[in-house]
Amino acid sequence: MKKRNTLLILGALLSSVGLAACSSSMNTKGKGITQLMNDNQERVFYNVDDSNNDNLPGKDEKINYIYITKSGKLKGYYIDEKLTMDEVVGKNINEIKKLAEENSKENYENDKVTASVLTNGNNTKQELIKMDPTYYNAYTSLTSGQIRDKYYAGYVSYRSGPSSANLLITEVSKGNVIDFDKADGKIIEETHQ
């Protein structure tokens, strides 16, 4: 009986450690996307079409790219809208990598994700993130939302016409949001308007 109780307590402790590790990976408080991409933890980001122009992540959003990042290194998978968010929600990182590899038309790597923030006073007006080694993606506003029982947050792309915006999102813990990155002079530069 005593051995059984000890095993139950040990099992409960191991479960709580595992859950704490999972929830800490979704903790984004005080960080922007470029900082998250440069964290020493593997993370998944999605570039999706905002199909209904509401600037919110949804289950029917078509995925353009899946990005796997760790310590500033990025592997980008061009999916070309073959998958929707509904098909990846709730999957672990290994399952998402497998889906990305199976559905990708092409992929690329970037050894260091960097960004530039355009500020006006204390406000960030735009963040430019260099995920692809050849160009920057521009983001002008923030987004967050729930898909099934998971929460996502990120940025909304600059929109130059009537076409729908793209969202750059990642899974977060309930109640967490992502803000624009703050300039640090290392991976995030600041320009003034």
PDB file of C-alpha atoms in Angstrom:
ATOM      1  CA  MET A   1       0.000   0.000   0.000  1.00  0.00           C
ATOM      2  CA  LYS A   2       2.807   2.388   0.932  1.00  0.00           C
ATOM      3  CA  LYS A   3       4.630   1.566  -2.331  1.00  0.00           C
ATOM      4  CA  ARG A   4       1.448   2.257  -4.335  1.00  0.00           C
ATOM      5  CA  ASN A   5       0.980   5.670  -2.674  1.00  0.00           C
ATOM      6  CA  THR A   6       4.614   6.535  -3.358  1.00  0.00           C
ATOM      7  CA  LEU A   7       4.172   5.610  -7.027  1.00  0.00           C
ATOM      8  CA  LEU A   8       0.989   7.697  -7.270  1.00  0.00           C
ATOM      9  CA  ILE A   9       2.736  10.725  -5.755  1.00  0.00           C
ATOM     10  CA  LEU A  10       5.740  10.258  -8.045  1.00  0.00           C
ATOM     11  CA  GLY A  11       3.415  10.002 -11.063  1.00  0.00           C
ATOM     12  CA  ALA A  12       1.579  13.176 -10.067  1.00  0.00           C
ATOM     13  CA  LEU A  13       4.871  15.060  -9.666  1.00  0.00           C
ATOM     14  CA  LEU A  14       6.147  13.945 -13.061  1.00  0.00           C
ATOM     15  CA  SER A  15       2.854  14.931 -14.700  1.00  0.00           C
ATOM     16  CA  SER A  16       2.950  18.398 -13.163  1.00  0.00           C
ATOM     17  CA  VAL A  17       6.561  18.912 -14.301  1.00  0.00           C
ATOM     18  CA  GLY A  18       5.557  17.885 -17.847  1.00  0.00           C
ATOM     19  CA  LEU A  19       2.588  20.250 -17.860  1.00  0.00           C
ATOM     20  CA  ALA A  20       4.712  23.096 -16.506  1.00  0.00           C
ATOM     21  CA  ALA A  21       7.226  22.554 -19.309  1.00  0.00           C
ATOM     22  CA  CYS A  22       4.428  22.655 -21.917  1.00  0.00           C
ATOM     23  CA  SER A  23       2.838  25.794 -20.526  1.00  0.00           C
ATOM     24  CA  SER A  24       6.168  27.609 -20.242  1.00  0.00           C
ATOM     25  CA  SER A  25       6.785  26.990 -23.952  1.00  0.00           C
ATOM     26  CA  MET A  26       3.579  28.890 -24.716  1.00  0.00           C
ATOM     27  CA  ASN A  27       4.397  31.768 -22.345  1.00  0.00           C
ATOM     28  CA  THR A  28       4.954  34.913 -24.409  1.00  0.00           C
ATOM     29  CA  LYS A  29       4.569  37.672 -21.814  1.00  0.00           C
ATOM     30  CA  GLY A  30       6.653  40.697 -22.703  1.00  0.00           C
ATOM     31  CA  LYS A  31       8.062  39.215 -25.909  1.00  0.00           C
ATOM     32  CA  GLY A  32       7.570  39.915 -29.564  1.00  0.00           C
ATOM     33  CA  ILE A  33       7.755  37.409 -32.394  1.00  0.00           C
ATOM     34  CA  THR A  34      11.411  38.027 -33.267  1.00  0.00           C
ATOM     35  CA  GLN A  35      12.382  37.542 -29.627  1.00  0.00           C
ATOM     36  CA  LEU A  36      10.357  34.304 -29.523  1.00  0.00           C
ATOM     37  CA  MET A  37      12.049  33.097 -32.717  1.00  0.00           C
ATOM     38  CA  ASN A  38      15.410  33.746 -31.062  1.00  0.00           C
ATOM     39  CA  ASP A  39      14.533  31.923 -27.815  1.00  0.00           C
ATOM     40  CA  ASN A  40      16.438  28.755 -27.040  1.00  0.00           C
ATOM     41  CA  GLN A  41      13.266  26.706 -27.430  1.00  0.00           C
ATOM     42  CA  GLU A  42      11.832  25.103 -30.551  1.00  0.00           C
ATOM     43  CA  ARG A  43       8.633  26.819 -31.634  1.00  0.00           C
ATOM     44  CA  VAL A  44       6.168  26.760 -34.572  1.00  0.00           C
ATOM     45  CA  PHE A  45       4.852  29.846 -36.391  1.00  0.00           C
ATOM     46  CA  TYR A  46       2.284  29.972 -39.179  1.00  0.00           C
ATOM     47  CA  ASN A  47       1.890  32.486 -42.000  1.00  0.00           C
ATOM     48  CA  VAL A  48      -1.788  32.244 -42.972  1.00  0.00           C
ATOM     49  CA  ASP A  49      -4.195  34.059 -45.294  1.00  0.00           C
ATOM     50  CA  ASP A  50      -6.776  36.091 -43.399  1.00  0.00           C
ATOM     51  CA  SER A  51      -9.546  34.632 -45.545  1.00  0.00           C
ATOM     52  CA  ASN A  52     -12.448  36.631 -44.101  1.00  0.00           C
ATOM     53  CA  ASN A  53     -10.515  39.886 -43.521  1.00  0.00           C
ATOM     54  CA  ASP A  54     -11.271  40.049 -39.795  1.00  0.00           C
ATOM     55  CA  ASN A  55      -7.592  40.177 -38.703  1.00  0.00           C
ATOM     56  CA  LEU A  56      -8.224  37.181 -36.403  1.00  0.00           C
ATOM     57  CA  PRO A  57      -6.822  33.646 -36.576  1.00  0.00           C
ATOM     58  CA  GLY A  58      -9.447  31.034 -37.450  1.00  0.00           C
ATOM     59  CA  LYS A  59      -9.699  27.318 -38.202  1.00  0.00           C
ATOM     60  CA  ASP A  60     -10.370  27.881 -41.921  1.00  0.00           C
ATOM     61  CA  GLU A  61      -7.314  30.090 -42.516  1.00  0.00           C
ATOM     62  CA  LYS A  62      -5.109  28.583 -45.221  1.00  0.00           C
ATOM     63  CA  ILE A  63      -1.444  28.147 -44.330  1.00  0.00           C
ATOM     64  CA  ASN A  64       1.130  29.711 -46.674  1.00  0.00           C
ATOM     65  CA  TYR A  65       4.229  28.897 -44.619  1.00  0.00           C
ATOM     66  CA  ILE A  66       5.109  26.887 -41.544  1.00  0.00           C
ATOM     67  CA  TYR A  67       8.195  28.129 -39.703  1.00  0.00           C
ATOM     68  CA  ILE A  68      10.109  26.040 -37.162  1.00  0.00           C
ATOM     69  CA  THR A  69      12.491  28.174 -35.084  1.00  0.00           C
ATOM     70  CA  LYS A  70      15.036  27.793 -32.313  1.00  0.00           C
ATOM     71  CA  SER A  71      17.818  30.142 -31.165  1.00  0.00           C
ATOM     72  CA  GLY A  72      17.232  32.452 -34.143  1.00  0.00           C
ATOM     73  CA  LYS A  73      17.559  29.679 -36.725  1.00  0.00           C
ATOM     74  CA  LEU A  74      14.509  29.228 -38.926  1.00  0.00           C
ATOM     75  CA  LYS A  75      13.365  26.534 -41.314  1.00  0.00           C
ATOM     76  CA  GLY A  76      10.557  27.745 -43.561  1.00  0.00           C
ATOM     77  CA  TYR A  77       8.204  25.382 -45.380  1.00  0.00           C
ATOM     78  CA  TYR A  78       6.210  26.792 -48.304  1.00  0.00           C
ATOM     79  CA  ILE A  79       2.825  25.041 -48.008  1.00  0.00           C
ATOM     80  CA  ASP A  80       0.926  27.070 -50.652  1.00  0.00           C
ATOM     81  CA  GLU A  81      -2.439  26.785 -48.886  1.00  0.00           C
ATOM     82  CA  LYS A  82      -2.538  22.955 -48.909  1.00  0.00           C
ATOM     83  CA  LEU A  83      -3.318  22.917 -45.168  1.00  0.00           C
ATOM     84  CA  THR A  84      -5.673  24.890 -42.934  1.00  0.00           C
ATOM     85  CA  MET A  85      -5.185  25.819 -39.293  1.00  0.00           C
ATOM     86  CA  ASP A  86      -7.843  23.258 -38.355  1.00  0.00           C
ATOM     87  CA  GLU A  87      -5.480  20.516 -39.576  1.00  0.00           C
ATOM     88  CA  VAL A  88      -2.607  21.559 -37.265  1.00  0.00           C
ATOM     89  CA  VAL A  89      -4.409  22.663 -34.084  1.00  0.00           C
ATOM     90  CA  GLY A  90      -3.577  20.347 -31.195  1.00  0.00           C
ATOM     91  CA  LYS A  91      -0.659  18.629 -32.940  1.00  0.00           C
ATOM     92  CA  ASN A  92       2.786  18.455 -31.336  1.00  0.00           C
ATOM     93  CA  ILE A  93       5.861  19.922 -33.005  1.00  0.00           C
ATOM     94  CA  ASN A  94       7.008  16.597 -34.489  1.00  0.00           C
ATOM     95  CA  GLU A  95       3.597  15.997 -36.079  1.00  0.00           C
ATOM     96  CA  ILE A  96       3.642  19.532 -37.511  1.00  0.00           C
ATOM     97  CA  LYS A  97       7.158  19.042 -38.924  1.00  0.00           C
ATOM     98  CA  LYS A  98       6.000  15.845 -40.619  1.00  0.00           C
ATOM     99  CA  LEU A  99       2.950  17.614 -42.110  1.00  0.00           C
ATOM    100  CA  ALA A 100       5.171  20.486 -43.271  1.00  0.00           C
ATOM    101  CA  GLU A 101       7.633  18.136 -44.953  1.00  0.00           C
ATOM    102  CA  GLU A 102       4.843  16.142 -46.635  1.00  0.00           C
ATOM    103  CA  ASN A 103       3.005  19.236 -47.935  1.00  0.00           C
ATOM    104  CA  SER A 104       5.810  21.657 -48.694  1.00  0.00           C
ATOM    105  CA  LYS A 105       6.539  22.701 -52.259  1.00  0.00           C
ATOM    106  CA  GLU A 106       9.912  24.088 -51.210  1.00  0.00           C
ATOM    107  CA  ASN A 107      11.708  25.100 -48.070  1.00  0.00           C
ATOM    108  CA  TYR A 108      14.560  27.322 -46.964  1.00  0.00           C
ATOM    109  CA  GLU A 109      16.674  28.055 -43.931  1.00  0.00           C
ATOM    110  CA  ASN A 110      17.761  31.270 -42.268  1.00  0.00           C
ATOM    111  CA  ASP A 111      20.624  31.240 -39.767  1.00  0.00           C
ATOM    112  CA  LYS A 112      19.502  34.368 -37.900  1.00  0.00           C
ATOM    113  CA  VAL A 113      16.027  35.916 -37.732  1.00  0.00           C
ATOM    114  CA  THR A 114      16.320  39.699 -37.290  1.00  0.00           C
ATOM    115  CA  ALA A 115      13.914  42.624 -37.312  1.00  0.00           C
ATOM    116  CA  SER A 116      13.596  46.359 -37.577  1.00  0.00           C
ATOM    117  CA  VAL A 117      10.899  48.334 -35.779  1.00  0.00           C
ATOM    118  CA  LEU A 118       9.617  51.653 -37.098  1.00  0.00           C
ATOM    119  CA  THR A 119       8.691  53.851 -34.154  1.00  0.00           C
ATOM    120  CA  ASN A 120       6.995  57.188 -33.697  1.00  0.00           C
ATOM    121  CA  GLY A 121       7.612  58.339 -30.134  1.00  0.00           C
ATOM    122  CA  ASN A 122       6.889  55.377 -27.870  1.00  0.00           C
ATOM    123  CA  ASN A 123       4.636  53.660 -30.413  1.00  0.00           C
ATOM    124  CA  THR A 124       5.687  50.974 -32.869  1.00  0.00           C
ATOM    125  CA  LYS A 125       4.043  51.631 -36.225  1.00  0.00           C
ATOM    126  CA  GLN A 126       5.509  48.709 -38.123  1.00  0.00           C
ATOM    127  CA  GLU A 127       7.801  45.724 -37.590  1.00  0.00           C
ATOM    128  CA  LEU A 128       9.857  44.290 -40.423  1.00  0.00           C
ATOM    129  CA  ILE A 129      10.993  40.698 -39.804  1.00  0.00           C
ATOM    130  CA  LYS A 130      13.685  39.020 -41.890  1.00  0.00           C
ATOM    131  CA  MET A 131      12.591  35.382 -41.863  1.00  0.00           C
ATOM    132  CA  ASP A 132      13.604  34.709 -45.461  1.00  0.00           C
ATOM    133  CA  PRO A 133      17.284  35.598 -46.002  1.00  0.00           C
ATOM    134  CA  THR A 134      16.391  37.738 -49.050  1.00  0.00           C
ATOM    135  CA  TYR A 135      13.647  40.080 -47.776  1.00  0.00           C
ATOM    136  CA  TYR A 136      11.683  41.478 -44.837  1.00  0.00           C
ATOM    137  CA  ASN A 137       7.986  40.874 -44.083  1.00  0.00           C
ATOM    138  CA  ALA A 138       6.099  43.975 -42.830  1.00  0.00           C
ATOM    139  CA  TYR A 139       3.559  43.802 -39.979  1.00  0.00           C
ATOM    140  CA  THR A 140       1.448  46.724 -38.794  1.00  0.00           C
ATOM    141  CA  SER A 141      -0.949  45.444 -36.130  1.00  0.00           C
ATOM    142  CA  LEU A 142      -1.463  42.722 -33.535  1.00  0.00           C
ATOM    143  CA  THR A 143      -3.907  39.817 -33.431  1.00  0.00           C
ATOM    144  CA  SER A 144      -5.002  37.071 -31.075  1.00  0.00           C
ATOM    145  CA  GLY A 145      -7.777  34.509 -31.010  1.00  0.00           C
ATOM    146  CA  GLN A 146      -8.911  31.018 -30.185  1.00  0.00           C
ATOM    147  CA  ILE A 147      -9.114  28.016 -32.505  1.00  0.00           C
ATOM    148  CA  ARG A 148     -10.921  25.141 -30.822  1.00  0.00           C
ATOM    149  CA  ASP A 149      -9.281  24.818 -27.387  1.00  0.00           C
ATOM    150  CA  LYS A 150      -5.951  26.485 -28.361  1.00  0.00           C
ATOM    151  CA  TYR A 151      -4.964  30.153 -28.305  1.00  0.00           C
ATOM    152  CA  TYR A 152      -2.937  31.954 -30.969  1.00  0.00           C
ATOM    153  CA  ALA A 153      -1.401  35.415 -31.158  1.00  0.00           C
ATOM    154  CA  GLY A 154       0.836  37.333 -33.519  1.00  0.00           C
ATOM    155  CA  TYR A 155       0.949  40.041 -36.162  1.00  0.00           C
ATOM    156  CA  VAL A 156      -1.138  41.223 -39.112  1.00  0.00           C
ATOM    157  CA  SER A 157       0.767  42.041 -42.305  1.00  0.00           C
ATOM    158  CA  TYR A 158       0.874  45.381 -44.050  1.00  0.00           C
ATOM    159  CA  ARG A 159      -1.990  45.535 -46.552  1.00  0.00           C
ATOM    160  CA  SER A 160      -1.340  47.548 -49.714  1.00  0.00           C
ATOM    161  CA  GLY A 161      -4.666  47.022 -51.440  1.00  0.00           C
ATOM    162  CA  PRO A 162      -7.953  45.156 -51.300  1.00  0.00           C
ATOM    163  CA  SER A 163      -6.302  41.744 -50.967  1.00  0.00           C
ATOM    164  CA  SER A 164      -6.498  39.966 -47.647  1.00  0.00           C
ATOM    165  CA  ALA A 165      -3.746  40.368 -45.099  1.00  0.00           C
ATOM    166  CA  ASN A 166      -1.512  37.595 -43.867  1.00  0.00           C
ATOM    167  CA  LEU A 167      -1.292  36.687 -40.202  1.00  0.00           C
ATOM    168  CA  LEU A 168       1.936  35.518 -38.563  1.00  0.00           C
ATOM    169  CA  ILE A 169       0.779  33.544 -35.525  1.00  0.00           C
ATOM    170  CA  THR A 170       1.993  31.076 -32.914  1.00  0.00           C
ATOM    171  CA  GLU A 171       0.310  29.136 -30.139  1.00  0.00           C
ATOM    172  CA  VAL A 172       0.233  30.907 -26.764  1.00  0.00           C
ATOM    173  CA  SER A 173      -1.093  30.179 -23.299  1.00  0.00           C
ATOM    174  CA  LYS A 174      -4.614  31.354 -22.484  1.00  0.00           C
ATOM    175  CA  GLY A 175      -4.564  35.071 -21.684  1.00  0.00           C
ATOM    176  CA  ASN A 176      -1.160  35.697 -23.288  1.00  0.00           C
ATOM    177  CA  VAL A 177      -0.710  38.099 -26.174  1.00  0.00           C
ATOM    178  CA  ILE A 178       2.258  39.073 -28.283  1.00  0.00           C
ATOM    179  CA  ASP A 179       3.375  42.676 -28.559  1.00  0.00           C
ATOM    180  CA  PHE A 180       5.712  44.218 -31.110  1.00  0.00           C
ATOM    181  CA  ASP A 181       9.385  43.612 -30.400  1.00  0.00           C
ATOM    182  CA  LYS A 182      11.427  46.238 -28.583  1.00  0.00           C
ATOM    183  CA  ALA A 183      14.686  47.388 -30.158  1.00  0.00           C
ATOM    184  CA  ASP A 184      17.745  45.858 -28.496  1.00  0.00           C
ATOM    185  CA  GLY A 185      20.468  46.862 -30.976  1.00  0.00           C
ATOM    186  CA  LYS A 186      21.382  43.203 -31.559  1.00  0.00           C
ATOM    187  CA  ILE A 187      18.610  41.304 -33.317  1.00  0.00           C
ATOM    188  CA  ILE A 188      16.067  44.136 -33.370  1.00  0.00           C
ATOM    189  CA  GLU A 189      17.060  47.534 -34.756  1.00  0.00           C
ATOM    190  CA  GLU A 190      15.018  50.718 -34.394  1.00  0.00           C
ATOM    191  CA  THR A 191      14.221  53.290 -37.066  1.00  0.00           C
ATOM    192  CA  HIS A 192      12.285  56.491 -36.421  1.00  0.00           C
ATOM    193  CA  GLN A 193       9.589  58.097 -38.495  1.00  0.00           C
TER     194      GLN A 193
END
